[in-house]
Coordinates of C-alpha atoms in Angstrom, one line a residue:
X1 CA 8.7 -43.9 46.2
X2 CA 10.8 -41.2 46.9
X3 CA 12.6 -41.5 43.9
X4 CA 10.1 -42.4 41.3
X5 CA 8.2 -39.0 42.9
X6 CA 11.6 -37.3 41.9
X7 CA 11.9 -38.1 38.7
X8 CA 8.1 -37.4 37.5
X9 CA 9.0 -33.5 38.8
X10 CA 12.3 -33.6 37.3
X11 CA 10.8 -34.6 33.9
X12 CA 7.7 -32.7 34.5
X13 CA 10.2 -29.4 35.3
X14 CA 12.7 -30.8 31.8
X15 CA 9.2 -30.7 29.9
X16 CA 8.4 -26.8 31.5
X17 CA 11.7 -25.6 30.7
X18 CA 11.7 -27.0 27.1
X19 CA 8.5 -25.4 26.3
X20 CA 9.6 -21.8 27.1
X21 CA 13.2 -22.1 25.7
X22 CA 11.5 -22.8 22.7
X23 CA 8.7 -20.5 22.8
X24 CA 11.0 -17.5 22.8
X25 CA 13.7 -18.9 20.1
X26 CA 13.7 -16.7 17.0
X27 CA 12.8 -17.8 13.4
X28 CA 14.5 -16.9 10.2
X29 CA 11.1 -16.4 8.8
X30 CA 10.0 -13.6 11.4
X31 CA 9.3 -10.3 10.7
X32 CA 11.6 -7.7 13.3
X33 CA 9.3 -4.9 13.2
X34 CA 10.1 -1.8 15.5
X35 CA 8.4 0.0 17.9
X36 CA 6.8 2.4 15.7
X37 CA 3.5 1.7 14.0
X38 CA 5.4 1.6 10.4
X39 CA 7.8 -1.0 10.4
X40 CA 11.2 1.0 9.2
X41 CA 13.0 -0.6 6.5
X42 CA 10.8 -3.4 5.8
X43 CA 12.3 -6.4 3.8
X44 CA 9.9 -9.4 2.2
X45 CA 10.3 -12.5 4.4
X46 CA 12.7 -14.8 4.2
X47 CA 11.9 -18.3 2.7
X48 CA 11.4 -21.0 6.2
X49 CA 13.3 -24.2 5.7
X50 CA 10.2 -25.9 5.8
X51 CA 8.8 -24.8 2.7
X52 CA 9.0 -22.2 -0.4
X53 CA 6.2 -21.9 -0.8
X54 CA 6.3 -19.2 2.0
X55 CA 8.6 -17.1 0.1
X56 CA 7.8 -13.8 -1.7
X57 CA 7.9 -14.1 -5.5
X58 CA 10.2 -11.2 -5.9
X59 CA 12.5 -12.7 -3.4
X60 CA 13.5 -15.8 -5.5
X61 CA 11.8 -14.5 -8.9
X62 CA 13.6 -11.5 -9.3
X63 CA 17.2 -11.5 -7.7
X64 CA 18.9 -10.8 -11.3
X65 CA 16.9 -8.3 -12.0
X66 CA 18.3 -4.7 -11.5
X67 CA 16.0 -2.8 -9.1
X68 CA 14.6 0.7 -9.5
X69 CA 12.6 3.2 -7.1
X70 CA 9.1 4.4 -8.4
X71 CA 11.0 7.8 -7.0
X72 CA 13.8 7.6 -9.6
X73 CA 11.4 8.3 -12.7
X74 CA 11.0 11.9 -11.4
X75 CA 13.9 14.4 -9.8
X76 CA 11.7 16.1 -7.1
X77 CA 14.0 17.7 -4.6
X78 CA 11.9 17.3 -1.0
X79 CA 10.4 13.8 -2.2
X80 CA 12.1 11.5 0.5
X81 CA 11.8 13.7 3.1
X82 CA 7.7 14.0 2.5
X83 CA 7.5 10.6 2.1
X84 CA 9.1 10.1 5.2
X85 CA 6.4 11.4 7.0
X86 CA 3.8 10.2 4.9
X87 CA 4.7 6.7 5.7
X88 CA 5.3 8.0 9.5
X89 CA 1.7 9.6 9.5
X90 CA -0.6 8.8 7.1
X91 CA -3.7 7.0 8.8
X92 CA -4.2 4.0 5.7
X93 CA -0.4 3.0 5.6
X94 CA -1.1 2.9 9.6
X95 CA -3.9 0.7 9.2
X96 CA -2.0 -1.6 7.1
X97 CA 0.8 -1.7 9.2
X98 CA -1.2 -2.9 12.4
X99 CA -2.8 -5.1 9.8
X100 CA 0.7 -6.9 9.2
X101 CA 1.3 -6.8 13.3
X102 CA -1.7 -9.0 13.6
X103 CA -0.9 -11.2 11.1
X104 CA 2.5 -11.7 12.4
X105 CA 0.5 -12.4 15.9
X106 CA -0.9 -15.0 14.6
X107 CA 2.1 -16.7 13.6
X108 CA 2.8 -16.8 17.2
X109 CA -0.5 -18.6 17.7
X110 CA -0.5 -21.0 15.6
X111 CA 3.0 -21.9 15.9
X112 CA 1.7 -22.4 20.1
X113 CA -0.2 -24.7 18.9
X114 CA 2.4 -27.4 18.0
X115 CA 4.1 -27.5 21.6
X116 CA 3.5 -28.9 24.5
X117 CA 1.2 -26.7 27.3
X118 CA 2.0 -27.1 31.0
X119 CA 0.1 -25.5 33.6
X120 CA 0.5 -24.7 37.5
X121 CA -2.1 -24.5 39.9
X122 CA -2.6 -24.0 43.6
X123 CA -5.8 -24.2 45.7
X124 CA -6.6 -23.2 49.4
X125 CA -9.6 -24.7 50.8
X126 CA -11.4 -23.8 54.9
X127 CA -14.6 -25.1 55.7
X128 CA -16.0 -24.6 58.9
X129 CA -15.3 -27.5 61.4
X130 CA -12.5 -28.9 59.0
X131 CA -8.8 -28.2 58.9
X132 CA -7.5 -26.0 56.2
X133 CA -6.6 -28.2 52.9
X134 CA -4.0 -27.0 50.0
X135 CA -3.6 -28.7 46.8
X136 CA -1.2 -28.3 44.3
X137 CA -1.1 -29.6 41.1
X138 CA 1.6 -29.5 37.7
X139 CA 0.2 -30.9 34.1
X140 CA 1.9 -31.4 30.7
X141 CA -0.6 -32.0 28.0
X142 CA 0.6 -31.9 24.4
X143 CA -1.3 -32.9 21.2
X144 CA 0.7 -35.0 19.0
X145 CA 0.7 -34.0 15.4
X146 CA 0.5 -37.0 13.5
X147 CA -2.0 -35.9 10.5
X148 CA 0.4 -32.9 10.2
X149 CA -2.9 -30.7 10.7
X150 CA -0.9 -28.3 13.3
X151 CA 2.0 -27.7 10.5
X152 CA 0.0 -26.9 8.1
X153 CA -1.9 -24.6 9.9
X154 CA 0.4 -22.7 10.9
X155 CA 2.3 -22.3 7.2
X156 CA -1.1 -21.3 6.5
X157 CA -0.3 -18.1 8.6
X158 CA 3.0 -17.6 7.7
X159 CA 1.6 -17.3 3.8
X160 CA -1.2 -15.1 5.2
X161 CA 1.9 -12.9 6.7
X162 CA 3.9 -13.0 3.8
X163 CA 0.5 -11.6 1.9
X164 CA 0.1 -8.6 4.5
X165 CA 3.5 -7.9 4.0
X166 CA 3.0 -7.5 0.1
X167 CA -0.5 -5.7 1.2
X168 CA 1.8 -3.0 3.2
X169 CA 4.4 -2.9 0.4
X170 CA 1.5 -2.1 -1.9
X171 CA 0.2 0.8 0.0
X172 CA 3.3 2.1 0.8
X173 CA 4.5 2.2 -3.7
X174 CA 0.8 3.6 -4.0
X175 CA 1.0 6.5 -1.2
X176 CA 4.2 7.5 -2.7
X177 CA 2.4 7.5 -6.6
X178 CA 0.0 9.8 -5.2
X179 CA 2.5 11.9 -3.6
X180 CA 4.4 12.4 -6.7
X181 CA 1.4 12.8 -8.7
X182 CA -0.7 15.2 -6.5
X183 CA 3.0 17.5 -5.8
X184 CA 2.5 17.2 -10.1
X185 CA -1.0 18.3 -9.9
X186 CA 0.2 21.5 -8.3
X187 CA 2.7 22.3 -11.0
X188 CA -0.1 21.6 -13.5
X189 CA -2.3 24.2 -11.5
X190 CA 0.9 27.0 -10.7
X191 CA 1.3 26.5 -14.5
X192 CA -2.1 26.7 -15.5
X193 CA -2.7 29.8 -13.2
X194 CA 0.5 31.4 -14.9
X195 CA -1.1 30.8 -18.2
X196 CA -4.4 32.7 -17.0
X197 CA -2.7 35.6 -15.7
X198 CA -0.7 36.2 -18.9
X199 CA -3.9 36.0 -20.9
X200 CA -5.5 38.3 -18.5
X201 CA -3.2 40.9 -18.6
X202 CA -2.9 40.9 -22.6
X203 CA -7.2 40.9 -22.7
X204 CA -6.7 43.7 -19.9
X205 CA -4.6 45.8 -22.5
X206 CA -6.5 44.8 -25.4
X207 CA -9.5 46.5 -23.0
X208 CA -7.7 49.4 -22.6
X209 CA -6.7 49.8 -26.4
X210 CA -10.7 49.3 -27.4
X211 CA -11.2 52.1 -24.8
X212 CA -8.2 54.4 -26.5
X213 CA -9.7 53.7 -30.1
X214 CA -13.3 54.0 -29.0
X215 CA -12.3 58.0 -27.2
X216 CA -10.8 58.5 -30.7
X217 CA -14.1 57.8 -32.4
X218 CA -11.9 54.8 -34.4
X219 CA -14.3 51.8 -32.3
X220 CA -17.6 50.9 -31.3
X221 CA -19.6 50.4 -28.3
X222 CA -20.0 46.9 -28.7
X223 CA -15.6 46.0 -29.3
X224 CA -15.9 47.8 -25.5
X225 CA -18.1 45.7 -24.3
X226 CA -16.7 42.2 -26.1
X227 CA -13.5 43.8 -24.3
X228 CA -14.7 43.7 -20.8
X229 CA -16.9 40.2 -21.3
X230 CA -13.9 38.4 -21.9
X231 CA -11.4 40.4 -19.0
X232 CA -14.2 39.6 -16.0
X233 CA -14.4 36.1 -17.9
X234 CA -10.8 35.7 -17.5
X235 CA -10.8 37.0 -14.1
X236 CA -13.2 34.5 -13.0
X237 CA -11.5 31.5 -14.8
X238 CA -8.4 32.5 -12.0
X239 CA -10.5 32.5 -8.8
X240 CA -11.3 28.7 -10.0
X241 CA -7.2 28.1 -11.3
X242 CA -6.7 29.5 -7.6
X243 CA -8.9 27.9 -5.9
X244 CA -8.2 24.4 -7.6
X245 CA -4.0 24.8 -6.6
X246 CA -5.8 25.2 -2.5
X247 CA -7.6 21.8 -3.2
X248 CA -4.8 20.0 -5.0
X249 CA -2.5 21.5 -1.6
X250 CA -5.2 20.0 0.8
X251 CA -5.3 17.0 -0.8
X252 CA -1.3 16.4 -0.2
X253 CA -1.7 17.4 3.2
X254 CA -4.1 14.5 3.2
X255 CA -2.1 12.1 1.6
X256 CA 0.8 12.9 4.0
X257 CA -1.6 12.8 7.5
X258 CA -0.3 16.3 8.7
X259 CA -3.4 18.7 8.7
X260 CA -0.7 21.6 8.9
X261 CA 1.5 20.6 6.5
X262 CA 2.2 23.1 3.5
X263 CA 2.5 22.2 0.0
X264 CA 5.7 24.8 0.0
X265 CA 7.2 22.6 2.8
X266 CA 8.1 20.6 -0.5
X267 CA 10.5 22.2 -1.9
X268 CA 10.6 21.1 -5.5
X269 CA 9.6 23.1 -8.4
X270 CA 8.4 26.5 -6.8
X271 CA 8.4 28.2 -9.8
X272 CA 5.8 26.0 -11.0
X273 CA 8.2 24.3 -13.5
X274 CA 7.6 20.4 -14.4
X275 CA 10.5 17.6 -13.2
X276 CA 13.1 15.9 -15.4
X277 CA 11.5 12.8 -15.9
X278 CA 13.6 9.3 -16.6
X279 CA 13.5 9.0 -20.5
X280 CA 13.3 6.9 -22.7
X281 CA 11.7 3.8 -21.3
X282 CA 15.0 1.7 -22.7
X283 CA 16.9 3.5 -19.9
X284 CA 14.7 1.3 -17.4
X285 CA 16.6 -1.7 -16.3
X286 CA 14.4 -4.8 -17.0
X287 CA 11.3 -5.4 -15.2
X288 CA 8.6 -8.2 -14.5
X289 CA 5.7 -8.6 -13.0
X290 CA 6.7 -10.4 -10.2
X291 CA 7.5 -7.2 -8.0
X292 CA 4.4 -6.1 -8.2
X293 CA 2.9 -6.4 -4.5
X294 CA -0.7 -7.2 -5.6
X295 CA 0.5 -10.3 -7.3
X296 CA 2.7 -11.4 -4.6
X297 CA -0.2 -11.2 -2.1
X298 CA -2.7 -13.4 -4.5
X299 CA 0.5 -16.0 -4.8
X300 CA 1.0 -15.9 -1.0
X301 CA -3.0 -15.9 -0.9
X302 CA -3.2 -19.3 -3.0
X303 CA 0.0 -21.1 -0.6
X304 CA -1.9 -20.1 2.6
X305 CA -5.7 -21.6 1.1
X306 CA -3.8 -24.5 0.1
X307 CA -2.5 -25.2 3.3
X308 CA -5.8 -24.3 4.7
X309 CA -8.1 -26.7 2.3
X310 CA -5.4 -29.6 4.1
X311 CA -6.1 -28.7 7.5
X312 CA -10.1 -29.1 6.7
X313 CA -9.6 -32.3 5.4
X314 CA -7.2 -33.5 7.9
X315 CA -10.0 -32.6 10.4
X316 CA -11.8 -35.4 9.4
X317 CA -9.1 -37.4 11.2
X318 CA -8.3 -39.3 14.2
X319 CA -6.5 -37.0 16.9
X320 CA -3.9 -38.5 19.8
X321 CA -3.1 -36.1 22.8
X322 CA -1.0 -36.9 26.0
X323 CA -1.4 -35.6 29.3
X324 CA 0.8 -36.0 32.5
X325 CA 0.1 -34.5 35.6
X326 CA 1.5 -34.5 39.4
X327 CA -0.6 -33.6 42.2
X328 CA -0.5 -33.3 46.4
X329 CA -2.5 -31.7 49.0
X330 CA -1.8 -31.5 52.7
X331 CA -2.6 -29.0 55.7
X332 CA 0.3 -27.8 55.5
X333 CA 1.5 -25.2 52.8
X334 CA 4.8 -26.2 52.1
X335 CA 3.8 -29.9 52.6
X336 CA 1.6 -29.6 49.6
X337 CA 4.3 -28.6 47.7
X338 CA 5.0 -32.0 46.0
X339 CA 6.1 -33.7 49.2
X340 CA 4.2 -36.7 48.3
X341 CA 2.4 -36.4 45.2
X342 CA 0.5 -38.5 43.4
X343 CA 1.5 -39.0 39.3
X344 CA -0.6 -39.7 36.9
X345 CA -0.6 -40.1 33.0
X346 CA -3.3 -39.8 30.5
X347 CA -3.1 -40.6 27.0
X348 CA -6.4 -39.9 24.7
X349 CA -7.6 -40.9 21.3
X350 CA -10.4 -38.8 19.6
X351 CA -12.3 -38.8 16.5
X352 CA -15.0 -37.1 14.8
X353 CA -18.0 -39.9 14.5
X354 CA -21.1 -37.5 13.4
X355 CA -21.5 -33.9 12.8
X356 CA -24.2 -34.0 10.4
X357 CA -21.7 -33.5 7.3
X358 CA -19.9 -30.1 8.8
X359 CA -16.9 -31.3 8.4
X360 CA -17.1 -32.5 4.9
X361 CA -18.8 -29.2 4.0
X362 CA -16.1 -27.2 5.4
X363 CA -13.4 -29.1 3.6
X364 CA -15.5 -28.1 0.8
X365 CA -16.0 -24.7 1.2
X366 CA -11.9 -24.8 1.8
X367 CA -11.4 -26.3 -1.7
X368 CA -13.5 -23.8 -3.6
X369 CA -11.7 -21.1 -1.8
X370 CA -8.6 -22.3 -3.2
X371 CA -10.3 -22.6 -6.5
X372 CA -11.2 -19.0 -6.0
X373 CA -7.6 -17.8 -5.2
X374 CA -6.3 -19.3 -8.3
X375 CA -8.9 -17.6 -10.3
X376 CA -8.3 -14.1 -8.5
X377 CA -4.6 -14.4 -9.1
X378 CA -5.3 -14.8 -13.0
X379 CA -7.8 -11.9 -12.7
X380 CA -4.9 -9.7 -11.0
X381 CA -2.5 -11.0 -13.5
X382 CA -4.5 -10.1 -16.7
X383 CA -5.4 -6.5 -14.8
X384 CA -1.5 -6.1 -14.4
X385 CA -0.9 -6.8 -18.0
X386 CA -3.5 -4.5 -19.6
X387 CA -2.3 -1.5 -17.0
X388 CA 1.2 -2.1 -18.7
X389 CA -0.2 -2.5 -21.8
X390 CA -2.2 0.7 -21.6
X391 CA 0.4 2.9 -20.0
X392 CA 2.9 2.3 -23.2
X393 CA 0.0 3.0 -25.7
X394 CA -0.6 6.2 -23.3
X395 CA 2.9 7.4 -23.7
X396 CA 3.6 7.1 -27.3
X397 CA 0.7 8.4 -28.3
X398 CA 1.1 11.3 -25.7
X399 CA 4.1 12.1 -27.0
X400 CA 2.7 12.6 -30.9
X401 CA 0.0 14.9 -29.6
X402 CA 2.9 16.8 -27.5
X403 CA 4.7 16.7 -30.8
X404 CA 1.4 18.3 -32.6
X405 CA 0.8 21.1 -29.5
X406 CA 4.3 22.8 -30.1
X407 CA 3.8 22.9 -34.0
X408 CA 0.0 24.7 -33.1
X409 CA 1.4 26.7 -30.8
X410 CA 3.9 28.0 -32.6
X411 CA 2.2 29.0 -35.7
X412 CA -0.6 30.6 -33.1
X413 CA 1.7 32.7 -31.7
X414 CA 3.3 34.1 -35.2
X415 CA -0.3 34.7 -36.1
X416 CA -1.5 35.8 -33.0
X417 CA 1.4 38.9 -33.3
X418 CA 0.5 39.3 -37.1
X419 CA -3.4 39.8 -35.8
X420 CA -2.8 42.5 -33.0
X421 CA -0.2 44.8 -35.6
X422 CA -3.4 44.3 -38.1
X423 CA -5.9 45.2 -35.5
X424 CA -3.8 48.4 -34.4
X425 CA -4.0 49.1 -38.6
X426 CA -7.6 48.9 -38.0
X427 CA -7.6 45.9 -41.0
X428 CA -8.9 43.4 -38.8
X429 CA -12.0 43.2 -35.7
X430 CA -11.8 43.0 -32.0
X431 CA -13.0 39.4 -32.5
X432 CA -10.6 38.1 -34.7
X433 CA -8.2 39.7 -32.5
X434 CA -9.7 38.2 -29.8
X435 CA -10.2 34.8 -31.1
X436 CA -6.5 33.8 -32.2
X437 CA -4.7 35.3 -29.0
X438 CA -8.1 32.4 -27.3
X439 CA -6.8 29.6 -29.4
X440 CA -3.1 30.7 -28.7
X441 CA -3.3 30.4 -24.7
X442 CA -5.7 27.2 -25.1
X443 CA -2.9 25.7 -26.7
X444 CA -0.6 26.4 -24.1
X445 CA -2.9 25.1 -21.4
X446 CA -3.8 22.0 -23.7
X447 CA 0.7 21.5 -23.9
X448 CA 0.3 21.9 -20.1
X449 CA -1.8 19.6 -19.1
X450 CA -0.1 17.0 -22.1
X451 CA 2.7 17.6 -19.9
X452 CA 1.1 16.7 -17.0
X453 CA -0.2 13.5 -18.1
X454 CA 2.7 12.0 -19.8
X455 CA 4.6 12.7 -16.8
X456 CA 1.6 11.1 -14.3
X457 CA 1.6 8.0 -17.0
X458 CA 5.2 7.3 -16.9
X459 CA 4.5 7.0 -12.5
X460 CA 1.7 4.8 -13.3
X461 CA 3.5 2.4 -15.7
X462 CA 6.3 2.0 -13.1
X463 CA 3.8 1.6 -10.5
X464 CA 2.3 -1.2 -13.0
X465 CA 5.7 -2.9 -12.9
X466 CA 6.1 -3.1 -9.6
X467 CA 9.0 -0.6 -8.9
X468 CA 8.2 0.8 -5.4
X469 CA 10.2 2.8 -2.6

């Protein structure tokens, strides 16, 4: 008796050990995430050995391909330093960091649910007119995975990891776009302000010769007033140029989560002067779609319904579980403690018999989900291919119209200084005068704001390739 008692605690104790040894081995598949909110350096996961189909499409997909950042199209001194704390700070890219935390929790549970569970318990009992009673008990139970419904289950998670690890990627390529693009916005504005103040102090001369000619009797009343129309016109069309650089400085603040941070913290372009910007497109090494994040999730999206649709099916199936136990009781504490114990071993088969067709329904529901998946990967495939599609078109025919601006722009400014020698001659009106000098500043703000969006295009078209940071 004595030593059958010692070998049921001795196994029971093997069985204990075995389940916490292996509950805190490390995976090759696991996510080592710091303590920080962001997790620093973030890699795609590794393929599992048990399938790969839990590995990232760029992983395998795209190993020959020669990688470039989204932040090597444009040379903006300051650029990784304020994406450093954007990614430190901004509250969205937080969000989808805790996001990816949870999902990589519940890896953890559903691999727990493959292993064995033991528990210890102790009871202390005193009723009046009886001696004090202690119990103590020790149970295994495990669940034997025979269908294969707890493995799938849990590579189920792991794909729904790998697809909020591509959900983080994507925010953290798309925070950085908008950083580039709204520090490009502010160039756009300095530039377009610059523009404003140059036609405002040529109308603000032009108002002062009307004024000279008009105290020379050589002008009229109304070139005076035409004059100072279009100088308090100009002068409001600044508040707005001013006010719109504030907004566009707010909104990086935003984007990086510091309400005190200043635009001139970033330290590129001060002088309100556009960035080099990688050119032409055949200096881009080649690309595919499969680094684009949004893809990758809606691939890891498909692997994880797949394994999902399984597990509702295989619910339809028997289930065996095992449960050993060892238990004592006695007056005496330390007599209770599995002196004399009593063993006992409990084996279990269960099945579903009638649920009124839930099951079925769910398994189902789980197969048009994965229909679903496929279909929304197609949709974010054909998206992907029209934004690249759409971006090239954009560029070439941004460059033509760039091409057209400079030859306007130049023959407006030859006639714009032919019109003010003629209107000093008194051979030509205020209003001609007025007019070219208009169409020669709206043609620098029009070359501006080309500018502008060929360089915003080209950050978009690598963000539609799936270059990232």
């Amino acid at each position: 008796m004595t030593l059958t008692r010692l070998l049921l605690l001795s196994l029971l104790l093997a069985m204990v050990s075995v389940i916490t040894s292996c509950s805190s081995l490390p995976e090759a598949e696991q996510l080592i995430l710091d303590n920080s909110n962001v997790p620093q350096n973030w890699q795609p996961l590794a393929a599992s050995s048990e399938s790969q189909a839990n590995q990232p499409i760029s992983t395998f997909a795209t190993s020959t391909i020669a990688t470039t950042k989204l932040t090597d199209l444009v040379q903006l001194d300051g650029l990784e330093s304020t994406l450093a704390k954007a990614l430190k700070h901004n509250p969205d890219l937080q969000q989808t960091a805790l996001a990816l935390r949870i999902a990589e929790a519940q890896v953890g549970v559903s691999r727990a649910a493959q292993l064995p569970t033991a528990n210890l318990g102790l009871e202390h009992s005193a009723r009046q007119d009886q001696a004090k009673q202690y119990s103590a008990s020790i149970s295994v139970s495990w669940t034997l995975d025979l269908s294969q419904k707890l493995r799938d289950n849990k590579l189920a998670s792991k794909a729904e990891l790998a697809a909020s690890a591509a959900s983080f990627q994507g925010a953290r390529d798309l925070l950085a776009a908008n950083i580039i693009n709204s520090q490009l916005l502010i160039t756009r504005e300095q530039q377009l302000i610059a523009i404003e103040r140059s036609k405002l102090k040529v109308l603000e001369q032009n108002e002062l010769a009307v004024v000279e000619r008009y105290r020379q009797g050589l002008g009229t009343l109304a070139e005076l007033d035409t004059a100072r129309a279009n100088t308090e016109s100009s002068r409001a069309s600044l508040v707005a140029l001013i006010e719109n650089l504030a907004v566009a400085k707010r909104s990086l603040s935003l984007l990086v989560g510091d309400k005190a941070f200043a635009a001139k913290a970033f330290q590129a372009n001060q002088a309100g002067q556009f960035p080099a910007v990688m050119a032409p497109l055949t200096t881009l090494p080649k690309q595919d779609l499969a680094r684009r994040p949004d893809l990758q999730q809606a691939y890891q999206q498909i692997i994880s319904n797949e394994y999902q649709a399984k597990v509702a099916y295989k619910a339809l199936l028997p289930e065996l579980s095992i449960k050993a136990s060892l238990t004592d009781s006695d007056g005496n504490l330390s007599q209770a403690l599995f002196k004399d114990p009593v063993w006992a071993v409990l084996s279990s088969l269960t099945a579903p018999l009638f649920q009124g067709g839930k099951l079925k329904a769910q398994a189902k529901i789980a197969d048009l989900t994965k229909e679903q998946s496929y279909w929304q990967y197609q949709s974010i495939l054909l998206t992907a291919v029209n934004e690249i599609e759409n971006a090239l078109a954009q560029e070439r025919a941004l460059v033509q119209q760039q091409q057209h601006i400079h030859l306007a722009l130049e023959n407006a400014e030859r006639s714009s200084a032919i019109y003010l020698e003629k209107y000093r001659q008194g051979l030509v009106t205020l209003l001609a005068l007025l007019q070219i000098q208009q169409q020669s500043f709206s043609l620098q703000s029009q070359l501006t704001e080309l500018t502008y969006q060929g360089l915003t295009n080209r950050i978009n078209l690598g963000l539609a390739l799936g270059l990232g940071v």
